[in-house]
Tab-separated table of C-alpha atoms in Angstrom:
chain	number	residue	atom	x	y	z
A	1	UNK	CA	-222.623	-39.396	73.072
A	2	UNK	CA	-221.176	-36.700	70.505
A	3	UNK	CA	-223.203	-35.155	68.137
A	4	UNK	CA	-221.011	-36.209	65.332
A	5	UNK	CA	-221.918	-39.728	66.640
A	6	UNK	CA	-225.771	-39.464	65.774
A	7	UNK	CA	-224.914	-38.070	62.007
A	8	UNK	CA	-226.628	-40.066	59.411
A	9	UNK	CA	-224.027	-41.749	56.787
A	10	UNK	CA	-223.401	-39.632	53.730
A	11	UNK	CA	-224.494	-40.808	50.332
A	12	UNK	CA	-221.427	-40.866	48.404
A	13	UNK	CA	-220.744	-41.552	45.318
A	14	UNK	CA	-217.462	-43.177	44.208
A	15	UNK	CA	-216.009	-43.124	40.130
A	16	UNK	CA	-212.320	-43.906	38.689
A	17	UNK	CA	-212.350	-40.751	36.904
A	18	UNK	CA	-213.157	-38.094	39.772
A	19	UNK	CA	-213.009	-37.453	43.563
A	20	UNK	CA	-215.653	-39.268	45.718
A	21	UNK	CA	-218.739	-36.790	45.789
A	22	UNK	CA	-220.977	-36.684	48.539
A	23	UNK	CA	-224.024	-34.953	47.640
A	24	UNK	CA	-226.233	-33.314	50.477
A	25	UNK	CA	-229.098	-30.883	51.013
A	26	UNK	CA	-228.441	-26.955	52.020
A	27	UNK	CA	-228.109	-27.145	55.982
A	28	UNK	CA	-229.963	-24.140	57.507
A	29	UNK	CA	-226.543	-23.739	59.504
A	30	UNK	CA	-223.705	-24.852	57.442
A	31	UNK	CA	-220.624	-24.621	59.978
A	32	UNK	CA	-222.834	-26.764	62.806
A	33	UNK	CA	-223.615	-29.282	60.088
A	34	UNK	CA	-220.004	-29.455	59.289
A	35	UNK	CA	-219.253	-30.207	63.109
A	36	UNK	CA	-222.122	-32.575	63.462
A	37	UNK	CA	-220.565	-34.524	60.522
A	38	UNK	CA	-216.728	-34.032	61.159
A	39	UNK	CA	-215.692	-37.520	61.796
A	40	UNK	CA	-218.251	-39.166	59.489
A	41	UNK	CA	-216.351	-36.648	56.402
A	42	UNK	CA	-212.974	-37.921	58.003
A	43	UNK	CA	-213.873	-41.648	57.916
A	44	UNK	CA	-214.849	-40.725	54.308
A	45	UNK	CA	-211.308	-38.831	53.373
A	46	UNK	CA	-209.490	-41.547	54.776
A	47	UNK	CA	-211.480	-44.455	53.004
A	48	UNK	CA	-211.133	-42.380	49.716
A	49	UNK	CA	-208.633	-39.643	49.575
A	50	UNK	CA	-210.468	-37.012	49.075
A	51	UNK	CA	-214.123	-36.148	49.233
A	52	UNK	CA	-216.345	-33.252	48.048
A	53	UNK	CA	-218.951	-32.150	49.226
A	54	UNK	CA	-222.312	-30.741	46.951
A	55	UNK	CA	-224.645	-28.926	47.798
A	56	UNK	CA	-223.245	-27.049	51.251
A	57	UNK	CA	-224.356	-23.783	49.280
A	58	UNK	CA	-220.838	-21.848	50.703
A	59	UNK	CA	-221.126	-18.247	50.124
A	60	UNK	CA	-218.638	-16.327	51.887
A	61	UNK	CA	-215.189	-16.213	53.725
A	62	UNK	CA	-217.066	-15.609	57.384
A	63	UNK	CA	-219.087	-18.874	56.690
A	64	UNK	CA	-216.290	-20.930	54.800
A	65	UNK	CA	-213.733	-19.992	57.847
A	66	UNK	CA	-216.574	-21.079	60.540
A	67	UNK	CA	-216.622	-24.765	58.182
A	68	UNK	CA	-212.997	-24.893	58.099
A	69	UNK	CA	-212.789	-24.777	62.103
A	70	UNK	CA	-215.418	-26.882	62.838
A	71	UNK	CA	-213.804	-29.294	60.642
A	72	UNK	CA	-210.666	-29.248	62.122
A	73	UNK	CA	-208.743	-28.926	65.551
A	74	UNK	CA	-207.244	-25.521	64.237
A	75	UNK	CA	-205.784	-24.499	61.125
A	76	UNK	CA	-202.193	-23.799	60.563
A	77	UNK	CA	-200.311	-20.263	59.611
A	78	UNK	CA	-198.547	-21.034	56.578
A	79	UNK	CA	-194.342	-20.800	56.055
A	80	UNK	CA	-192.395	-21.516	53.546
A	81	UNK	CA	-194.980	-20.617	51.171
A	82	UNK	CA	-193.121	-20.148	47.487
A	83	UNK	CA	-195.817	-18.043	46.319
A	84	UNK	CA	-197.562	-15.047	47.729
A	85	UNK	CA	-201.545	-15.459	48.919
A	86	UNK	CA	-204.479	-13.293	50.427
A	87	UNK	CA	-205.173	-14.338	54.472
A	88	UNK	CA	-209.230	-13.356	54.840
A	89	UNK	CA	-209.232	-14.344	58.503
A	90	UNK	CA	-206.160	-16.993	60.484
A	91	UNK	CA	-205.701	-20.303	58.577
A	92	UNK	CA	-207.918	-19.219	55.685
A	93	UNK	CA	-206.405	-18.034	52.464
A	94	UNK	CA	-206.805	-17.344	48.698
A	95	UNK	CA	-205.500	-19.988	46.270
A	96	UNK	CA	-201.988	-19.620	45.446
A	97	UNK	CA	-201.477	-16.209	43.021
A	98	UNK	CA	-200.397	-18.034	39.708
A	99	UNK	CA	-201.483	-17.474	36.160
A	100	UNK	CA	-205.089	-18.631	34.974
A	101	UNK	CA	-203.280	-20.147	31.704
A	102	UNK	CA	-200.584	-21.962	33.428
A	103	UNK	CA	-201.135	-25.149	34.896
A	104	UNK	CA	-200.039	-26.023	38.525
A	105	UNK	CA	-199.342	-29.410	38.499
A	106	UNK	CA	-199.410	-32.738	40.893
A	107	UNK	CA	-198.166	-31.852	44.145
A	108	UNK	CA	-198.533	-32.242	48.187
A	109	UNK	CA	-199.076	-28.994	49.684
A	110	UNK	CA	-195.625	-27.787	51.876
A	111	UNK	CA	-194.187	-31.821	51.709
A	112	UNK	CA	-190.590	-29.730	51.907
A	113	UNK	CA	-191.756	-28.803	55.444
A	114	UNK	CA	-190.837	-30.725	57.904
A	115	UNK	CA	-194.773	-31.072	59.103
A	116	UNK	CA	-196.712	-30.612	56.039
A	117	UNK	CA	-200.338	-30.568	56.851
A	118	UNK	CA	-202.425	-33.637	57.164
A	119	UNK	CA	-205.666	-32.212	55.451
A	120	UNK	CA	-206.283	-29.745	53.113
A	121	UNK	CA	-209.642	-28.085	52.438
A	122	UNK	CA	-210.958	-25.937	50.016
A	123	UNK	CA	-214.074	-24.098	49.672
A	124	UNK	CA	-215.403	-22.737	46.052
A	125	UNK	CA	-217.485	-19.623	46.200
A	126	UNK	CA	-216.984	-18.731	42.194
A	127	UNK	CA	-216.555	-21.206	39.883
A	128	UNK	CA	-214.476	-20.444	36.724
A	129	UNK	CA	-216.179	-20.322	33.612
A	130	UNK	CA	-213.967	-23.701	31.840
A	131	UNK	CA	-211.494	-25.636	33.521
A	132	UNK	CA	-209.690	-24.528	36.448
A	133	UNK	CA	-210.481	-28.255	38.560
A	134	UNK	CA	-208.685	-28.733	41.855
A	135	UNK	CA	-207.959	-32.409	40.412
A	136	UNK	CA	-206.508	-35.362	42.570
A	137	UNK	CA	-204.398	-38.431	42.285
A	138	UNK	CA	-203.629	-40.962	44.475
A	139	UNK	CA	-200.053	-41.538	46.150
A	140	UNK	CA	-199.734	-44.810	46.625
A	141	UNK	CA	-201.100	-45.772	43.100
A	142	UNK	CA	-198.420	-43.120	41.294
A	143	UNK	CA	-195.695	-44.993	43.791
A	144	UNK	CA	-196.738	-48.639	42.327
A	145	UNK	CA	-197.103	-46.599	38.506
A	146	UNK	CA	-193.736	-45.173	38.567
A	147	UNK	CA	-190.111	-47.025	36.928
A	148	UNK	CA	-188.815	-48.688	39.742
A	149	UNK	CA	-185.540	-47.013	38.183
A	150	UNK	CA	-187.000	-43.117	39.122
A	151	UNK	CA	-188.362	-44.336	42.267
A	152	UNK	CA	-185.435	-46.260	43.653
A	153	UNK	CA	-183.059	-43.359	43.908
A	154	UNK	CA	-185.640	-40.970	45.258
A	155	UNK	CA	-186.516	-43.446	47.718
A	156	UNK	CA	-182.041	-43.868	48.512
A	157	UNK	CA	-181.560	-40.535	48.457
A	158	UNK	CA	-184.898	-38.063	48.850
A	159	UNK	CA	-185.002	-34.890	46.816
A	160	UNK	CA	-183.463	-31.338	47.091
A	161	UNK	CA	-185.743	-28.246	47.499
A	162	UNK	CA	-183.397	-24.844	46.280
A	163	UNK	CA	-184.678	-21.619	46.909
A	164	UNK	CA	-183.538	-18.215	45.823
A	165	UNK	CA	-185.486	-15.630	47.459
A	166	UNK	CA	-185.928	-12.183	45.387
A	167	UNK	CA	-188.391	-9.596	45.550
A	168	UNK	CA	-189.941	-9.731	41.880
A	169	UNK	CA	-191.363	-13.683	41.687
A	170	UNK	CA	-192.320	-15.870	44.199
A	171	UNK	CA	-193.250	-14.966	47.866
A	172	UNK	CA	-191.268	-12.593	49.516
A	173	UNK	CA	-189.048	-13.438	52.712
A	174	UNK	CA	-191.507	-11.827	54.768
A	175	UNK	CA	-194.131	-13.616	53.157
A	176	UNK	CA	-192.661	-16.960	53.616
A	177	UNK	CA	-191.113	-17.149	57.293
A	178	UNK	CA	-193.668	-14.722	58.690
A	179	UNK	CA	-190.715	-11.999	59.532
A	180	UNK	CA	-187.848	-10.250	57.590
A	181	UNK	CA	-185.525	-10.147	60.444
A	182	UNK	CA	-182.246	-12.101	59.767
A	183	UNK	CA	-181.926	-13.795	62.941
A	184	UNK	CA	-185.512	-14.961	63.020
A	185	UNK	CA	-185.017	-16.687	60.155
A	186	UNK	CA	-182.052	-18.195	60.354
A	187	UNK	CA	-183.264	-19.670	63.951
A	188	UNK	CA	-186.201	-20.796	61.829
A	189	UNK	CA	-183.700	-22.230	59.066
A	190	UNK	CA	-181.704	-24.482	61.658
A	191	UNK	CA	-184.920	-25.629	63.602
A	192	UNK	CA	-186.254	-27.099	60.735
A	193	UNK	CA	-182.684	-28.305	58.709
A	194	UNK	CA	-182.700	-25.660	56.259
A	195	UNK	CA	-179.225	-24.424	55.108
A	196	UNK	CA	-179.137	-21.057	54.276
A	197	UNK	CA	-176.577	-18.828	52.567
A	198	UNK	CA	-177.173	-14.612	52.563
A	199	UNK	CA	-175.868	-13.558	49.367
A	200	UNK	CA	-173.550	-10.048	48.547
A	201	UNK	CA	-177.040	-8.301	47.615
A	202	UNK	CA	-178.611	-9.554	50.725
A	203	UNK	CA	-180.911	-12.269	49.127
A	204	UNK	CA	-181.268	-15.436	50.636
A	205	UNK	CA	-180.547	-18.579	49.336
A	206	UNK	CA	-182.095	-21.836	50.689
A	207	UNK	CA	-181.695	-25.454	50.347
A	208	UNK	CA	-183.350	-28.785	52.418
A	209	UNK	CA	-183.477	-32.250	51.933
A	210	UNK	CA	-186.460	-34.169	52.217
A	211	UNK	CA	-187.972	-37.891	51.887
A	212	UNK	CA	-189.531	-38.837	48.550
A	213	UNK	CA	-191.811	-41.578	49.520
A	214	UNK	CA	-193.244	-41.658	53.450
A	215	UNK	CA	-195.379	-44.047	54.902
A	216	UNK	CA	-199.136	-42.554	56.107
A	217	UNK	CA	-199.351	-41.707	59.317
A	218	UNK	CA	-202.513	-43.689	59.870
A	219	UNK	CA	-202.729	-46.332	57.380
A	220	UNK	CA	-199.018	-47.032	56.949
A	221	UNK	CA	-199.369	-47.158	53.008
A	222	UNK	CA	-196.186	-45.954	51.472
A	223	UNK	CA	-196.749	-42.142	49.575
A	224	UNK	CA	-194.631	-41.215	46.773
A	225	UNK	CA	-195.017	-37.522	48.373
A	226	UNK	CA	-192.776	-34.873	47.624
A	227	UNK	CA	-193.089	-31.794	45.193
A	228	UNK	CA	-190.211	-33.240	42.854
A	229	UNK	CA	-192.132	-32.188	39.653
A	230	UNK	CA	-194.022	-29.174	40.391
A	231	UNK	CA	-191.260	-27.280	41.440
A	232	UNK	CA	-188.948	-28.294	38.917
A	233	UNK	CA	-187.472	-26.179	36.210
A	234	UNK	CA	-188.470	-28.167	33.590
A	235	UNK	CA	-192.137	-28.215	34.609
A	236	UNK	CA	-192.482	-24.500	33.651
A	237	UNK	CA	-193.323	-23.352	30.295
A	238	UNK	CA	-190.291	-23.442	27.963
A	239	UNK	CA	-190.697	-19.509	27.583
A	240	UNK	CA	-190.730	-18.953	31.429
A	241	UNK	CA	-187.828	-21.172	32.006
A	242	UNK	CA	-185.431	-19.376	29.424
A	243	UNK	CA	-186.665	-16.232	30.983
A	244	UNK	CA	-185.571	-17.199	34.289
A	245	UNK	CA	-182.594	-18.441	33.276
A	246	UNK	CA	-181.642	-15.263	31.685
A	247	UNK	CA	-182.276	-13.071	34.687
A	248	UNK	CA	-181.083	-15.737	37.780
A	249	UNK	CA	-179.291	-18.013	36.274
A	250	UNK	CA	-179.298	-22.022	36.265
A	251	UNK	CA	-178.320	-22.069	40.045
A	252	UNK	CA	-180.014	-18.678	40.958
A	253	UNK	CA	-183.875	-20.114	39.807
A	254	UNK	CA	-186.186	-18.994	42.301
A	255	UNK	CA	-186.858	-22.794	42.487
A	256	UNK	CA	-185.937	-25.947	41.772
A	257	UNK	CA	-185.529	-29.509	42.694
A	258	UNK	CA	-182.557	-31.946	42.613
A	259	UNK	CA	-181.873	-35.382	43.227
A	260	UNK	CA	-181.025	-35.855	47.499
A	261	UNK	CA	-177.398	-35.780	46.101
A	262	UNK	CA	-177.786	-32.658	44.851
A	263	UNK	CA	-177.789	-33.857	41.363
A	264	UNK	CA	-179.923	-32.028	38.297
A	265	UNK	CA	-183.050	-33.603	37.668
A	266	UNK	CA	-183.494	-34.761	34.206
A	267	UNK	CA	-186.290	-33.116	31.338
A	268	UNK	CA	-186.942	-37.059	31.103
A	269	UNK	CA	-187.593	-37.722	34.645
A	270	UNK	CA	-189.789	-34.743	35.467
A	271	UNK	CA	-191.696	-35.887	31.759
A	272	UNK	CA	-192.184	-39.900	33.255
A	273	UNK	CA	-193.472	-38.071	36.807
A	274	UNK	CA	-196.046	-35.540	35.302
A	275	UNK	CA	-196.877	-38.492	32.439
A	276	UNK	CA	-198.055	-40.466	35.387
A	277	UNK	CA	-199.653	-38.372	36.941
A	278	UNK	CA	-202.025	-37.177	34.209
A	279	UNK	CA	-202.804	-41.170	33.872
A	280	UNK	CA	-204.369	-41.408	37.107
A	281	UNK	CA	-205.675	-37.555	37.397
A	282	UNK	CA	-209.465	-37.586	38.869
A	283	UNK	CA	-211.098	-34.358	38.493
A	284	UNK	CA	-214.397	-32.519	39.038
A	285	UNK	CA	-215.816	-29.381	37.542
A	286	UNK	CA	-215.997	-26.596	40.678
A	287	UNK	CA	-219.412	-25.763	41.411
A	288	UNK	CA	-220.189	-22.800	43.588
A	289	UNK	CA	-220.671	-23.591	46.976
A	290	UNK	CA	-218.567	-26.775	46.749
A	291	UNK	CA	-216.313	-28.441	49.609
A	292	UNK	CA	-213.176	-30.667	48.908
A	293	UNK	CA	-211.668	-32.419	51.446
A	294	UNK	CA	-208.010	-33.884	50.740
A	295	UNK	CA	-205.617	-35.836	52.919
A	296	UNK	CA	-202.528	-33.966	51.859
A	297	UNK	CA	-200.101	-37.664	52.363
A	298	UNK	CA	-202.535	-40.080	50.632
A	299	UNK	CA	-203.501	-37.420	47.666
A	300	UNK	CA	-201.740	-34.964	45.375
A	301	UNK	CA	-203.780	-32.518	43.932
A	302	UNK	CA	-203.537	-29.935	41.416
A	303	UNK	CA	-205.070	-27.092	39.943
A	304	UNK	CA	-205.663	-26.866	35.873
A	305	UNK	CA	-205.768	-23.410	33.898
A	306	UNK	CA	-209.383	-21.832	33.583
A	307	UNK	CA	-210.805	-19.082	31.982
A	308	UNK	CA	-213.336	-16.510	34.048
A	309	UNK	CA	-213.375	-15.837	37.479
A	310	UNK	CA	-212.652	-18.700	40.080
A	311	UNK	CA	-212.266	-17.707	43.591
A	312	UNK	CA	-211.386	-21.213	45.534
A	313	UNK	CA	-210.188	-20.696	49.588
A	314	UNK	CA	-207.621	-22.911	51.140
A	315	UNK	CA	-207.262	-24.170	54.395
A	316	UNK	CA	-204.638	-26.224	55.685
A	317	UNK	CA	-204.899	-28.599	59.144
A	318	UNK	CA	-203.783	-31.332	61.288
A	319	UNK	CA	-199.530	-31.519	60.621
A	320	UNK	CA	-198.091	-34.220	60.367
A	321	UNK	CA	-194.263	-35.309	61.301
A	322	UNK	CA	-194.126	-37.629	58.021
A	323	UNK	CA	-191.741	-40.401	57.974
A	324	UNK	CA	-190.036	-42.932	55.290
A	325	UNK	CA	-189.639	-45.490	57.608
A	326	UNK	CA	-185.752	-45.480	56.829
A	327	UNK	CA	-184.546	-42.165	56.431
A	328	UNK	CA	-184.184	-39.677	58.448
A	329	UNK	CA	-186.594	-36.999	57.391
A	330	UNK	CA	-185.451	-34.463	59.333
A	331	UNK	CA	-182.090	-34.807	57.997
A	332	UNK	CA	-180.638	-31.698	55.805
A	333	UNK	CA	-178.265	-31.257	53.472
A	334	UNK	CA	-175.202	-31.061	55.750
């Protein structure tokens, strides 16, 4: 019999207006608690979503990588990153570098990849002073919330992820496919149906097609999952977006998403996605020492603007080869 077998059940607590919270005493050792309890947490994520975890007392990035392992069967190197982060040991990074005042919005972590991961954790070790929540919402309730008139072309023709790599915003080549040699990448470009132009200044330019809504790999509940919103021009804060028009252009935005057609995404559209999500946004106030658990396919999450310090690890696990039960996922924009 496993350890994780003779784990007591957790008391959790479950409200409509935040993440399931399971609320525990200190362990003595935190990472063998974690692997005692591993599949008792993952019954929980799966039942709810997403789960934290009070009262682990997680103090550093030696002890927070040790939970993140035990947790999981390995965590993954992150590519395609759009935004540059800190790596304090393999598979356990800073949050994503992005301005305290500036919302990130409603997203699933890398669901341009072709095997975005399957969980996400993160691990609080300073909480901000105000604000600054990893808030959640569920996928399959935004999919039944949303006009079946935004959904139904998504769903006929995915969404477009463009990408125009420079070296002032956004992560660097290097950064994002783990190398800066041109033939690496573009061998990493085809494998994964990524079309890629080199422009006269030696930039890149990227662009891949990817399903909208995906069915979960273990419950089979269809996922509006997809990034369609966060990374969409009109997301950003008017200012920023006239900026980066200025300097890059309308096609030359670091990036942006399109309809599967290769269409431009409406101010009205992206408006009706983020409106829905705020309507079913849970959140929690961070507490030092705090887990969060999050199955990446089932849950969006986001992260709102604080004030004060907030130092919040990331870990990602467990990829998954997502699929929209009609589509092609793999399919680019060839």
């Amino acid at each position: 019999m496993s350890t994780s077998s003779l784990a007591a059940p957790l008391d959790v607590e479950s409200r409509p207006d935040r993440p399931a919270v399971a609320h525990v005493d200190t362990p003595a050792d935190v990472p063998s608690w974690a692997a005692q309890y591993r599949e008792v947490l993952r019954t929980q994520v799966t039942e709810h979503g997403a789960l934290l975890i009070r009262g682990l007392g997680l103090r550093d990035e030696e002890q927070v990588g040790a939970v993140f392992s035990r947790l999981t069967g390995g965590l993954l190197t992150e590519r395609e990153s759009f935004a540059p982060r800190e790596e304090f040991a393999p598979g356990v990074y800073s949050s994503t570098a992005w301005p305290a005042n500036q919302p990130m919005c409603m997203h699933h972590e890398l669901s341009y990849t072709l095997e975005p991961p399957g969980l996400m954790l993160f691990a609080c070790l300073t909480a901000p002073e105000q604000g600054g929540a990893t808030a959640v919402a569920d996928a399959t309730e935004i999919l039944r919330a949303l006009p079946a008139g935004v959904t139904e072309r998504f769903e006929r023709e995915g969404w477009l992820l463009t990408r125009s790599y420079n070296d002032e915003i956004g992560a660097t080549l290097e950064e994002s496919f783990g190398t800066a040699d041109r033939a690496a990448i573009e061998r990493y470009c085809r494998d994964r149906a990524i079309d890629f132009t080199w422009q006269p200044d030696g930039s890149l330019r990227t662009a891949q097609r990817r399903p909208a809504v995906v069915r979960h790999p273990v419950t089979g509940e269809r996922c509006w999952f997809n990034q369609i919103a966060f990374l969409n021009e009109w997301t950003l804060a008017p200012e920023v977006r006239e900026y980066l028009v200025d300097e890059y252009g309308e096609d030359g935005l670091p990036f942006n998403t399109r309809f599967g057609d290769g269409s431009p995404i409406g101010e009205d559209v992206v408006q009706v996605l983020n409106a829905t999500y705020e309507e079913h946004t849970r959140r929690e106030p961070w507490q030092a020492g705090d887990l969060l658990l999050v199955d990446n396919i089932r849950t969006a999450h986001s992260r709102e603007p604080f004030t004060g310090d907030r130092r919040v690890l990331v870990g990602m696990a467990e990829p998954r080869r997502v699929s929209d039960g009609a589509q092609n996922p793999q399919e680019g924009t060839r």
